[in-house]
Short mmCIF file of C-alpha atoms in Angstrom, two decimals:
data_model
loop_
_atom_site.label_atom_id
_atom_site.label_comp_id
_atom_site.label_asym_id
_atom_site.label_seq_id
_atom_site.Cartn_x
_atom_site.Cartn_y
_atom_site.Cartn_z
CA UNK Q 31 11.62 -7.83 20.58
CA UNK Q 32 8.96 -8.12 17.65
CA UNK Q 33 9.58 -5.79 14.66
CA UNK Q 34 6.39 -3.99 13.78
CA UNK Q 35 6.39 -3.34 10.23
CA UNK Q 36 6.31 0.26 8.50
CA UNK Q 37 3.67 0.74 5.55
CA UNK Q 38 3.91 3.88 3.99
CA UNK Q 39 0.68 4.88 2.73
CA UNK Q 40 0.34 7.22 -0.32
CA UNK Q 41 -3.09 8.81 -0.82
CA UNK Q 42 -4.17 12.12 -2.19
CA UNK Q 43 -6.94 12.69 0.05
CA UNK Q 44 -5.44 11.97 3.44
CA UNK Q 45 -7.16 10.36 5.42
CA UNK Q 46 -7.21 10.29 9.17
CA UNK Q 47 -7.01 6.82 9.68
CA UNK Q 48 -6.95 4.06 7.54
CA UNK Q 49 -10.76 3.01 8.30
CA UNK Q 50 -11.90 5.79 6.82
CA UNK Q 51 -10.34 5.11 3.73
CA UNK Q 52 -11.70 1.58 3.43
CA UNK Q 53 -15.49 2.84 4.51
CA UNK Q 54 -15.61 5.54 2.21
CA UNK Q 55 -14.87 3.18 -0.70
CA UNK Q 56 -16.93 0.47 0.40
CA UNK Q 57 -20.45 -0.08 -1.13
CA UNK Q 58 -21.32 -3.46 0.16
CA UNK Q 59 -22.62 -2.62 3.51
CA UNK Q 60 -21.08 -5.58 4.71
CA UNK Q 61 -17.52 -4.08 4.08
CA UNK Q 62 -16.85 -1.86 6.26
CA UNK Q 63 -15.50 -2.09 9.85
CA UNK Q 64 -17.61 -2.18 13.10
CA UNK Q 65 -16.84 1.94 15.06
CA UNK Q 66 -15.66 0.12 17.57
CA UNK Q 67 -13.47 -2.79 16.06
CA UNK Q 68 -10.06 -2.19 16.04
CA UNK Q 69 -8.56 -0.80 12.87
CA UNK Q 70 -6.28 -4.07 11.62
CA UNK Q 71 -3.98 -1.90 9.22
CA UNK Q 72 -2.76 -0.05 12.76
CA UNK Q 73 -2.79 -2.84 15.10
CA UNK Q 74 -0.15 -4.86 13.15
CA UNK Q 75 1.97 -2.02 11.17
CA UNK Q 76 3.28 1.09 11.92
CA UNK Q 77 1.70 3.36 9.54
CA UNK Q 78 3.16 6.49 8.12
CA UNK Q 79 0.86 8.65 5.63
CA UNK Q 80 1.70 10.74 2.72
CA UNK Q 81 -0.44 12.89 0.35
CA UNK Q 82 1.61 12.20 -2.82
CA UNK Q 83 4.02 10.36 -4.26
CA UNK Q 84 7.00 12.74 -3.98
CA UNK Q 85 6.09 13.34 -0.53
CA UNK Q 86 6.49 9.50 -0.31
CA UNK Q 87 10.08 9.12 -2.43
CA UNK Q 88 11.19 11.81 0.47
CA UNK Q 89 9.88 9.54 3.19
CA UNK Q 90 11.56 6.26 1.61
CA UNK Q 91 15.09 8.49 1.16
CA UNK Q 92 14.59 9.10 4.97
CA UNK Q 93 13.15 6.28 6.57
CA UNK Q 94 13.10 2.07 6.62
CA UNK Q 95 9.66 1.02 4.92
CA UNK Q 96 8.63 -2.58 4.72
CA UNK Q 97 5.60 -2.09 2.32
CA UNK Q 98 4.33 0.86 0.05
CA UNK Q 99 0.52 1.16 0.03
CA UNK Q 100 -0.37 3.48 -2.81
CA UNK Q 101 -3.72 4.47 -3.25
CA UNK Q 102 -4.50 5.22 -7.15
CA UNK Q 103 -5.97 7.71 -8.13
CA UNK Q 104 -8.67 7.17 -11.25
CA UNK Q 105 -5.86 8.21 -13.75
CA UNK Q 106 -3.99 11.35 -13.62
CA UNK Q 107 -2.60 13.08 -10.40
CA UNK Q 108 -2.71 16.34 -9.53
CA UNK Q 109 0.73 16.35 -10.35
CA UNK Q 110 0.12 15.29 -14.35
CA UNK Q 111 1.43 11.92 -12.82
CA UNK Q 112 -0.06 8.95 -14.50
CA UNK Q 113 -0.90 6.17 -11.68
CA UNK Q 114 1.01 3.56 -13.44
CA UNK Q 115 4.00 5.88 -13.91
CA UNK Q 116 4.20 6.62 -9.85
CA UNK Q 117 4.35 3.08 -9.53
CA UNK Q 118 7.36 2.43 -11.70
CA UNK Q 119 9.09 5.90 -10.31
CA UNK Q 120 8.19 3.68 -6.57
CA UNK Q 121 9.06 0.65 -7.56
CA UNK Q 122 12.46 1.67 -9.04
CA UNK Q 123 12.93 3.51 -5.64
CA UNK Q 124 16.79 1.98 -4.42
CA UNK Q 125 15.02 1.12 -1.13
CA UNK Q 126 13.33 -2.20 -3.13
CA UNK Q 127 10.28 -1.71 -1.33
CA UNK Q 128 7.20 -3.63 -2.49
CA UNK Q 129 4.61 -1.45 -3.53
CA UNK Q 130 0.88 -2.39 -3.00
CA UNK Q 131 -1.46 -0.75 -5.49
CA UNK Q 132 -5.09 0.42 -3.94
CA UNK Q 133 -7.27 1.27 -6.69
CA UNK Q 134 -11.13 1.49 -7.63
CA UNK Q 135 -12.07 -1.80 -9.25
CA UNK Q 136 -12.16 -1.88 -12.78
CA UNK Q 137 -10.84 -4.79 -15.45
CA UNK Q 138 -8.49 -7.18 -15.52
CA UNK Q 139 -5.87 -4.54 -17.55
CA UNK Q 140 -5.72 -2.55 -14.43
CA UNK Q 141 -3.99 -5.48 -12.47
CA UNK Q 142 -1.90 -6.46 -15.29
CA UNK Q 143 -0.97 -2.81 -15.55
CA UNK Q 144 0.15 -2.43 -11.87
CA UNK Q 145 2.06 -5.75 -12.42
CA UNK Q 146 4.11 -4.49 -15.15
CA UNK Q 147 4.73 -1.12 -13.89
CA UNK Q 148 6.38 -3.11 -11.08
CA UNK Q 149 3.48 -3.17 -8.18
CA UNK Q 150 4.09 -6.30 -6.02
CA UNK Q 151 -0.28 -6.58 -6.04
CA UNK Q 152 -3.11 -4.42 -6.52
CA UNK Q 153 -6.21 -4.62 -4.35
CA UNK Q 154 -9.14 -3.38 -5.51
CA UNK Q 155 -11.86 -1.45 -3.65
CA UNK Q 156 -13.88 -1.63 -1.72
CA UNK Q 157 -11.54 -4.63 -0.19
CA UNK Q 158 -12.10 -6.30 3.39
CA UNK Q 159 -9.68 -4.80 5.66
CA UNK Q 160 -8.28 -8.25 6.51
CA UNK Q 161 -7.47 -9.35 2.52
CA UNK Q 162 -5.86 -5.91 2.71
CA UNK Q 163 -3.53 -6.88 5.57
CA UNK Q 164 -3.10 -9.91 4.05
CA UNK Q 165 -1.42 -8.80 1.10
CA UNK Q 166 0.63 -6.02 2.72
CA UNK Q 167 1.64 -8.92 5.35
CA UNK Q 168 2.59 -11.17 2.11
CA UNK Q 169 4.72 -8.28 0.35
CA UNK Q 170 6.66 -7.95 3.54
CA UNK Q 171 7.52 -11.67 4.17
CA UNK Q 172 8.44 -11.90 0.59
CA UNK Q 173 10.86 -8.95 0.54
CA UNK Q 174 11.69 -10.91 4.37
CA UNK Q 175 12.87 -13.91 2.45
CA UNK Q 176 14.39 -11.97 -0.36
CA UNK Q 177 17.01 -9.88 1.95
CA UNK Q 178 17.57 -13.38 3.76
CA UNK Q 179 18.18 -15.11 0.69
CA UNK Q 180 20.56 -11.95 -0.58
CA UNK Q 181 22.61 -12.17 2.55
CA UNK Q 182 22.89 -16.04 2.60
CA UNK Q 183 24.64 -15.56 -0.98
#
């Protein structure tokens, strides 16, 4: 039986599907997905949503996740909660989940940021669905390999 992998997605203005979250932020026309293509974030993971972080610590205390996708927000939360500083608190989480930063492009310091606050990537928007399933599909073979390699030892 093939495992289809969880993503937990964390974004603060919930979207219905994942679509709409890639055509909002998507100002090249030639970004966004066809109506009737099918939407390749839920055709190859089971997706869970959350609305904020602590919402998502709760889900990862309850639940197997392969991959975190964590949609910034510009700088603060509504919670006071710095984006770099959810990613640490997520990234320190005892599940070991990698955690996949989505987040408005900007400068080089923001990936370097997300790096050292312990993101496994950061993809910057608007993105091309597929380099976003890419990544996420990266993050989980790596953490793959790292449990395999942790159990071989």
């Amino acid at each position: 039986m093939l495992h289809c992998p969880r993503l937990l997605w964390i974004t603060s203005d919930s979207p219905t599907d994942a679509r709409q979250t890639l055509m909002n932020r998507a100002s090249d026309a030639s970004l966004p997905l066809a109506a009737d293509a099918p939407d390749p974030i839920e055709t190859l993971f089971h997706v869970e949503r959350t609305g904020s972080v602590g919402q998502g610590l709760r889900a990862l205390d309850a639940a197997y996740f392969d991959v975190v996708l964590m949609e910034a927000p510009p700088e603060v939360s509504e919670s006071g909660l710095a984006w770099r500083d959810a990613v640490e608190t997520l990234a320190a989480h005892p599940a070991g989940v990698p955690v996949v930063v989505l987040k408005p492009a900007g400068d080089m310091s923001d990936w370097g940021a997300a790096l050292r606050s312990g993101a496994f990537d950061l993809v910057a928007t608007p993105c091309r669905p597929d380099d976003l399933v890419a990544v996420c599909e990266h993050a989980v073979a790596t953490r793959s390999e790292e449990h395999t390699s942790e159990l071989q030892s």
